[in-house]
Coordinates of N, CA and C and ligand atoms in Angstrom, one line a residue:
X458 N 39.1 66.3 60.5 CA 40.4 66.7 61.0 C 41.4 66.6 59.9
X459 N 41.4 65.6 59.1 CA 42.2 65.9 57.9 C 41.9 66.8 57.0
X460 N 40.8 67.4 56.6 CA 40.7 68.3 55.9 C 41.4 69.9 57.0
X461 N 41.2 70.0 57.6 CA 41.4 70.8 58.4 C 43.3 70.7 58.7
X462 N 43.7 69.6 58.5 CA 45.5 69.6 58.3 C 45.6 70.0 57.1
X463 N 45.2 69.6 55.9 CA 45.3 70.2 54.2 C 44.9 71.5 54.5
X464 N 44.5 72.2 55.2 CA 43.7 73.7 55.1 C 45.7 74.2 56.0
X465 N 46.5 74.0 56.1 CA 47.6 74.3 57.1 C 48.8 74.1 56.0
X466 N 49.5 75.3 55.7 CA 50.6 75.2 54.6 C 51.6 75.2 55.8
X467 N 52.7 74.4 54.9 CA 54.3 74.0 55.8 C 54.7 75.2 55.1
X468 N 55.8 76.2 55.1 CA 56.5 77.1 54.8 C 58.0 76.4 55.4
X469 N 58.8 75.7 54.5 CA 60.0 75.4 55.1 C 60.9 76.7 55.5
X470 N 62.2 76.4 56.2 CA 63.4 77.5 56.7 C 61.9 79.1 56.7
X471 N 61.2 79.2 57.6 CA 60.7 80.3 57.9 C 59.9 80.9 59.1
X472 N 60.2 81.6 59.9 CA 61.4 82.7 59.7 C 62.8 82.7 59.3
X473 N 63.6 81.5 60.0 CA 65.0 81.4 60.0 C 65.0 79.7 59.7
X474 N 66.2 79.5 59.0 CA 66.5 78.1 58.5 C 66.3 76.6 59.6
X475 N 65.7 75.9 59.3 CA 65.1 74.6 60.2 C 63.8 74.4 60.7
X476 N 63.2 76.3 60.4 CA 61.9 76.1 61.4 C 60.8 76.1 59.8
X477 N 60.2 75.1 60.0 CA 58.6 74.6 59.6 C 58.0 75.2 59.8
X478 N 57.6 76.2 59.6 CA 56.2 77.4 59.7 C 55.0 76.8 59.3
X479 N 54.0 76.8 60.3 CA 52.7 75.8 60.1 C 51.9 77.2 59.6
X480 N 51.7 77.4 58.5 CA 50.3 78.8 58.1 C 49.2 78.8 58.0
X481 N 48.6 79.2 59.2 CA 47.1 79.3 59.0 C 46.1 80.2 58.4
X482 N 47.2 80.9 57.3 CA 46.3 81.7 56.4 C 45.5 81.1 55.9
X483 N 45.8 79.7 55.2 CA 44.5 79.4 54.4 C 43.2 79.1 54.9
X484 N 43.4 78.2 56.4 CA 42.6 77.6 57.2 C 41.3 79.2 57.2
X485 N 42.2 80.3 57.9 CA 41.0 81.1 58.0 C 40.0 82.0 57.0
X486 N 40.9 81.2 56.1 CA 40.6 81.8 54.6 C 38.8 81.4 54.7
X487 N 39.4 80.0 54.4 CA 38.0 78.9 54.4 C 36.6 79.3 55.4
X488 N 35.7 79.4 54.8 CA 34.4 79.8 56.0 C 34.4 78.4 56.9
X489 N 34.1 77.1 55.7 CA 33.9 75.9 56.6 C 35.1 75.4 57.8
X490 N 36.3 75.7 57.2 CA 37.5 75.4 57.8 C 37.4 75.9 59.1
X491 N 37.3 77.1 59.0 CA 37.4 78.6 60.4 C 36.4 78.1 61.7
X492 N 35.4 77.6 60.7 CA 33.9 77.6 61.7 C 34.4 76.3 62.6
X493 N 34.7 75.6 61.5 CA 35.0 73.9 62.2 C 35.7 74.4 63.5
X494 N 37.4 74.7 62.7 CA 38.4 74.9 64.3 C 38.0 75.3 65.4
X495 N 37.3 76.5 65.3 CA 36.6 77.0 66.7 C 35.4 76.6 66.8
X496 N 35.0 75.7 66.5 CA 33.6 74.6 67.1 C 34.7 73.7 67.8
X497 N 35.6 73.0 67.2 CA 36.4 72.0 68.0 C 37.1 72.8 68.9
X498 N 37.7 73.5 69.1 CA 38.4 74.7 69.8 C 37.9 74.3 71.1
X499 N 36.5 75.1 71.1 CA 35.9 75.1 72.4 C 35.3 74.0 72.9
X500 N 34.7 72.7 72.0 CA 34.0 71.7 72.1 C 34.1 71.1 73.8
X501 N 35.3 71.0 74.3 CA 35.5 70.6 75.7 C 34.8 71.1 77.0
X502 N 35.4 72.3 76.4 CA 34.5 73.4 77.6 C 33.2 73.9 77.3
X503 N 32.7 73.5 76.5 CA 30.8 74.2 76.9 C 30.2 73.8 77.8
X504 N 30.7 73.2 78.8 CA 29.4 73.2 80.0 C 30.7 73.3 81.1
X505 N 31.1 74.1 80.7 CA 32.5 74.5 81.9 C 32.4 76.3 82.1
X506 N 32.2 76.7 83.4 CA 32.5 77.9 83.6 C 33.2 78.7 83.2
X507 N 33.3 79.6 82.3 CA 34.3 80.3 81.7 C 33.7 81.5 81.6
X508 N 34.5 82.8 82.1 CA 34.3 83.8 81.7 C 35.3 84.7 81.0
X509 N 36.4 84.2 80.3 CA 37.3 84.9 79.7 C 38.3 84.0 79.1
X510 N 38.3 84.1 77.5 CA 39.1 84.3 76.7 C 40.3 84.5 76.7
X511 N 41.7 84.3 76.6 CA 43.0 85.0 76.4 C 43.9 84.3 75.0
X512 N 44.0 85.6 74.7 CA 44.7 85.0 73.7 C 46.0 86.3 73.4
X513 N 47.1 85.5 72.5 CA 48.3 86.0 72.5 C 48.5 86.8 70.9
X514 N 48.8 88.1 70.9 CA 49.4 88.6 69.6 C 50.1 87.6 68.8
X515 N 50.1 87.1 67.6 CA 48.7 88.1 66.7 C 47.6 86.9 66.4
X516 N 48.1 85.6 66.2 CA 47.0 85.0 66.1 C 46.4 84.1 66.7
X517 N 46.6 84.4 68.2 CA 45.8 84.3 69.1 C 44.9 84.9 69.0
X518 N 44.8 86.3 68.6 CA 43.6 86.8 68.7 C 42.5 86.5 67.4
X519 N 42.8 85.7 66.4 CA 41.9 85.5 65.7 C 40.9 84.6 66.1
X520 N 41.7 83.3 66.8 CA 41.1 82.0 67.2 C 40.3 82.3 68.7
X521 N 41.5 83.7 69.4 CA 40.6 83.7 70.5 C 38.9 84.4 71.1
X522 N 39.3 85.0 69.6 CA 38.3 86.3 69.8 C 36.8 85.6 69.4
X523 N 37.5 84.6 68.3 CA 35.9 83.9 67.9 C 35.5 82.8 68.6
X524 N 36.5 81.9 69.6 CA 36.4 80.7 70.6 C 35.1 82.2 71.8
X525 N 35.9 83.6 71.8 CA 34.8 84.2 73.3 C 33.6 83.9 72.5
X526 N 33.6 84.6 71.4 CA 32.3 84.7 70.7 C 31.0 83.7 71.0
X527 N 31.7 82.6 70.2 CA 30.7 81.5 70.7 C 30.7 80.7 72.0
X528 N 31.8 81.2 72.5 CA 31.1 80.5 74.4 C 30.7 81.8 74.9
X529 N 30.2 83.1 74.1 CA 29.6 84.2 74.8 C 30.3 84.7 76.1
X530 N 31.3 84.9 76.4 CA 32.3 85.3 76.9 C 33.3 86.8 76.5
X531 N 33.6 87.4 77.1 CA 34.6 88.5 76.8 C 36.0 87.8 76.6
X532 N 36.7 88.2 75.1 CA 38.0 88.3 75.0 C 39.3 89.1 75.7
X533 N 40.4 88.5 76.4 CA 41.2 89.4 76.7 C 42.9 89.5 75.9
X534 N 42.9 90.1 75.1 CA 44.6 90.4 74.4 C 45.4 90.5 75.4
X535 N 46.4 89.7 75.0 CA 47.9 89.4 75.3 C 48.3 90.2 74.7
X536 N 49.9 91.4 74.9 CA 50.2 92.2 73.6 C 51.6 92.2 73.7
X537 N 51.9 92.7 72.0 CA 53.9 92.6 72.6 C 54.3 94.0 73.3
X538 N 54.9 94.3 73.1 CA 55.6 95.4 74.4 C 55.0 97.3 74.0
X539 N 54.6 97.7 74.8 CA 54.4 99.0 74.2 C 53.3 99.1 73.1
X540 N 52.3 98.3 73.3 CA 51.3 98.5 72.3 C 49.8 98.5 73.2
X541 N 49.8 98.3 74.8 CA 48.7 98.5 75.0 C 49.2 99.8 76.0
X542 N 47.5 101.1 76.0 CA 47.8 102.3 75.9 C 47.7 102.6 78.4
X543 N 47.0 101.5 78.2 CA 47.0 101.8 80.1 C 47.6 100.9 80.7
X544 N 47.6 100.7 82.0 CA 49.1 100.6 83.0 C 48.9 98.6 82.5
X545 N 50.2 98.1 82.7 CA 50.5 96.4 82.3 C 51.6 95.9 83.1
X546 N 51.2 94.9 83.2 CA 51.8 93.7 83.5 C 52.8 92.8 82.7
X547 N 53.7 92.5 82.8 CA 54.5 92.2 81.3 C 55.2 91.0 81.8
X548 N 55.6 90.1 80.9 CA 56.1 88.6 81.4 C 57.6 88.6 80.1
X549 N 58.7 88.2 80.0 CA 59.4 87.8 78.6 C 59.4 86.4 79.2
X550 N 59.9 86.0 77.6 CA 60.1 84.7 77.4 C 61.4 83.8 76.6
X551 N 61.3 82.6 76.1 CA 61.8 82.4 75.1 C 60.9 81.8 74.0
X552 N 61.2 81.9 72.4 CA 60.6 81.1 71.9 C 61.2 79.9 70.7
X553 N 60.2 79.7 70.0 CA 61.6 78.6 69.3 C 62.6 78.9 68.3
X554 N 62.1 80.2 68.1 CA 62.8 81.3 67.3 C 63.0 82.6 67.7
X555 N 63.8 82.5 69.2 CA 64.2 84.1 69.6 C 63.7 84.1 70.7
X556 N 63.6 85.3 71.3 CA 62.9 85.9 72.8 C 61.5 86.8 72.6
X557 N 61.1 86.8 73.5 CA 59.6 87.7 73.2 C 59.2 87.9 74.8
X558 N 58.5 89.3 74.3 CA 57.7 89.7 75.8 C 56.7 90.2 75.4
X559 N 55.5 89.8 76.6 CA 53.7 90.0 76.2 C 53.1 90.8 77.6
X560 N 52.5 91.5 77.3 CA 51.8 92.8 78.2 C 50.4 92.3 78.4
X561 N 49.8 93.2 79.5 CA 48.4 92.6 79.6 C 47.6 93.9 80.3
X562 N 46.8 94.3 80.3 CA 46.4 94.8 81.1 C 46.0 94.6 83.0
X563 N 46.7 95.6 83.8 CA 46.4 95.4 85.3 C 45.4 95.0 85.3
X564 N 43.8 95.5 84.7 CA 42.6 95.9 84.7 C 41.8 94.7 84.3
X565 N 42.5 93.8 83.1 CA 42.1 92.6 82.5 C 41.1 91.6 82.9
X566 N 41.7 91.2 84.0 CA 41.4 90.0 84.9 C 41.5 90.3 86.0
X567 N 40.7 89.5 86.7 CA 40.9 89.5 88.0 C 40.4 88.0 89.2
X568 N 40.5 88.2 90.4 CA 40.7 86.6 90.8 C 38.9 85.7 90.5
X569 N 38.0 86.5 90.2 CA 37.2 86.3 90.4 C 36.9 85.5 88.1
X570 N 38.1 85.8 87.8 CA 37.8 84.9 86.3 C 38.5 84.0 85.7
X571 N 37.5 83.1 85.5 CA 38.5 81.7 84.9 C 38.3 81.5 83.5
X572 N 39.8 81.1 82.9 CA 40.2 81.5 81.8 C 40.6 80.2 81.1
X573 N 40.1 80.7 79.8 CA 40.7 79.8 79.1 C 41.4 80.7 77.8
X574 N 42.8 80.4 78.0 CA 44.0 80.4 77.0 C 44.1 79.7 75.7
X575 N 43.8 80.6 74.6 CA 44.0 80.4 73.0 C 45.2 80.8 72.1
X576 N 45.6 80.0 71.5 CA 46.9 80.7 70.6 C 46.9 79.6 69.2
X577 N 47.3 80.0 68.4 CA 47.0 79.1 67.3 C 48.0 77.7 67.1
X578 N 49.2 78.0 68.0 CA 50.2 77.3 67.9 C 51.1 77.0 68.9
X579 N 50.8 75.8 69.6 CA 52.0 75.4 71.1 C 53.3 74.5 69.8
X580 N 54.5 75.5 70.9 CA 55.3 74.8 70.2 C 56.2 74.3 71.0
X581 N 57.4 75.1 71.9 CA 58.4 74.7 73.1 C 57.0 75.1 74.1
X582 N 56.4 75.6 74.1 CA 55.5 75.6 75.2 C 55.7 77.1 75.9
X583 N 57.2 77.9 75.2 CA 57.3 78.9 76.5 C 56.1 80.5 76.2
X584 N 55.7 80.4 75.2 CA 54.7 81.5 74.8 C 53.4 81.4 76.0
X585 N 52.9 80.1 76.1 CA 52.3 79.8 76.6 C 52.3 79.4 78.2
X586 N 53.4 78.9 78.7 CA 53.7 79.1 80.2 C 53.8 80.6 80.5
X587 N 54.5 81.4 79.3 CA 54.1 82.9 80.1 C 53.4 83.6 80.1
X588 N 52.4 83.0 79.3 CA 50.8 84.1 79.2 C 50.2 83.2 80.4
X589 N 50.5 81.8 81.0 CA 49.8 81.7 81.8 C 50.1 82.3 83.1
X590 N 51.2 82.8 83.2 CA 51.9 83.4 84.6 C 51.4 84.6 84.4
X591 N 51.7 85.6 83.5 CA 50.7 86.9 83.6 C 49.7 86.8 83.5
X592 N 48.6 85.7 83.4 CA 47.3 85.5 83.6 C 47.2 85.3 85.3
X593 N 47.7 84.5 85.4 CA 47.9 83.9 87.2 C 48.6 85.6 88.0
X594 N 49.4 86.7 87.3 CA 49.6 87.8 88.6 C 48.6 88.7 88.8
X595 N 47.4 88.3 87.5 CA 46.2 89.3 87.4 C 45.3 88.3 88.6
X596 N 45.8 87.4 89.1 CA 45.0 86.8 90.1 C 43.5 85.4 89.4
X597 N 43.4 85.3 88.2 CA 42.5 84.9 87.8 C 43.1 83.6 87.8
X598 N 42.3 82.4 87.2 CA 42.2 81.2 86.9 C 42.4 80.6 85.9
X599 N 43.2 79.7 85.4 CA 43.3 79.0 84.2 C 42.7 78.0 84.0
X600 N 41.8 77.5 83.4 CA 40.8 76.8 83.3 C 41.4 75.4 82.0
X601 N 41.8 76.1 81.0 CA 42.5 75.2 80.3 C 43.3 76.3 79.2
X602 N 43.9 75.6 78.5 CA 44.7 75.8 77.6 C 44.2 75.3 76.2
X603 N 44.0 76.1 74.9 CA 43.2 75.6 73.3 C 45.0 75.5 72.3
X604 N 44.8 75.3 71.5 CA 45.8 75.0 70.3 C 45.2 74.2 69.1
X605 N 45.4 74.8 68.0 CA 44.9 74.7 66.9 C 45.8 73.5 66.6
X606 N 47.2 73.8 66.6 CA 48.3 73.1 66.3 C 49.2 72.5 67.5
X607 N 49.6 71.4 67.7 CA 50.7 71.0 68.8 C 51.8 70.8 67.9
X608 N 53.0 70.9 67.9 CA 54.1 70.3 67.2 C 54.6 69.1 68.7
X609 N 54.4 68.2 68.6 CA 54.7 67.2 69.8 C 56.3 66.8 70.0
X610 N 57.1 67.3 69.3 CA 58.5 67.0 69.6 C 58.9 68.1 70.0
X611 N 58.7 69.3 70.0 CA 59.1 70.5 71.0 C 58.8 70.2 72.3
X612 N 57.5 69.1 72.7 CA 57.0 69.0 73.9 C 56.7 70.0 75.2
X613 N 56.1 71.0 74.4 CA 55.5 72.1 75.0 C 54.7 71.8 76.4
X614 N 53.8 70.9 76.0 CA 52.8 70.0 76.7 C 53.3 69.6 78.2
X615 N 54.7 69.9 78.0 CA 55.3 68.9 79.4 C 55.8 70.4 80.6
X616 N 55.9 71.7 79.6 CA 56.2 72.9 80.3 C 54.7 73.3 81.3
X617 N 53.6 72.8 80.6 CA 52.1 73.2 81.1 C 51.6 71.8 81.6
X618 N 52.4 71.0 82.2 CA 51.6 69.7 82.7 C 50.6 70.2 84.1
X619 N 50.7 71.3 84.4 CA 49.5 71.6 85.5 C 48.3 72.0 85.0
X620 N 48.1 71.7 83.6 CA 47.5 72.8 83.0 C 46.5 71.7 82.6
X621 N 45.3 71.6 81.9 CA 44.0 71.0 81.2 C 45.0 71.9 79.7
X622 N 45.2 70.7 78.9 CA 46.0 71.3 77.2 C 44.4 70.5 76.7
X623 N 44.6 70.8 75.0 CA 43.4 70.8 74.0 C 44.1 71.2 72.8
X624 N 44.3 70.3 71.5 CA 44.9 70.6 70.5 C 44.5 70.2 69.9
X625 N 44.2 70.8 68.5 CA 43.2 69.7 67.2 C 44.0 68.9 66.6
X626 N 45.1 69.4 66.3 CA 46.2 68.9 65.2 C 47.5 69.0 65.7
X627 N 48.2 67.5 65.7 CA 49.2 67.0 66.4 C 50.4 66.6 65.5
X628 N 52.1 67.4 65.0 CA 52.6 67.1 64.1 C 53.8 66.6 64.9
Ligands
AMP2073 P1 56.4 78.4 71.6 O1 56.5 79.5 72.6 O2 57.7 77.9 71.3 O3 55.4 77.4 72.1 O4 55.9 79.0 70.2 C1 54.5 79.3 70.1 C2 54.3 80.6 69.4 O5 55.1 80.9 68.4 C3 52.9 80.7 68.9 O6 52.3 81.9 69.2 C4 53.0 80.4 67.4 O7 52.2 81.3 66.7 C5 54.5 80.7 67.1 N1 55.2 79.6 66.5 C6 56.2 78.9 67.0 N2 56.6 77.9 66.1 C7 55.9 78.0 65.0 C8 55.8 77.3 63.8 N3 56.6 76.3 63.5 N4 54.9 77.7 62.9 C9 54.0 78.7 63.2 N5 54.0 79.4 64.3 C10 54.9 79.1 65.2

């Protein structure tokens, strides 16, 4: 786990001044690094029902695409506005830097799949309460919640206390 914090650059004032940008370019750089995270990623749930993946633009879909992979499961994208091409579902939000809204497909999900939600980074928690409500109008199930990274003073964790959370790295 400490090697795997050293694989995570701080980017001070970035995007905008005060915010700590945690960068997981290097992590995914790394073959050993990458493999580790999404071995621990999913470690909880291998003997848990899951049939679907979600993850949120953009790098959610790195961690989430390779968490379906190895629990052999189908991936489903979260997307920002006007990038997916058939009919959606759309949630906005706030985040710790601004506002944001995420699309999904009608077609995605449905009541009959339970889900587990990937994003590389919980931070106020609100990216992730809203992917879990457009997950929940597709009718499906939330099974748990993955995070590469927690920042624990945003206390994100307390927005999704209905939720099963999982985070490797806790700042
Ligand atoms: P939040 O909705 O506040 O929990 O923010 C989580 C989302 O914003 C995730 O998709 C992260 O990728 C991104 N994010 C928020 N804060 C940071 C940060 N300090 N470093 C990197 N990504 C962040």
């Amino acid at each position: 786990m400490q090697r795997l914090e050293a694989s995570i650059r701080n980017i001070p004032d970035f995007p905008k001044p005060g915010i700590q940008f945690k960068d997981i370019t290097p992590l995914v750089k790394d073959p050993a690094m990458l493999k580790l995270t999404v071995h621990q990623l999913i470690q909880p749930f291998l003997g848990l029902k899951l049939n679907a993946v979600v993850g949120m633009e953009a790098r959610g879909f790195i961690f989430g695409s390779l968490a379906a992979w190895e629990l052999g499961i189908g991936f489903v994208p979260l997307r920002k506005p006007g990038k997916l091409p058939y009919d959606v579902q759309s949630v906005s939000y706030d985040l710790e830097y601004g506002s944001a809204e995420l699309e999904v497909h009608n077609d995605a999900l449905n009541s009959n799949d339970r889900v587990l939600l990937v994003d590389d980074l919980i931070a106020t928690g609100g990216t992730a309460i809203a992917s879990c409500q457009l997950i929940e109008k597709l009718g499906a199930e939330i099974v748990a919640c993955a995070f590469v990274i927690e920042l624990d003073e945003l206390k994100g964790r307390e927005k999704l206390s209905q939720y099963r959370i999982h985070s490797l790295i806790h700042y």
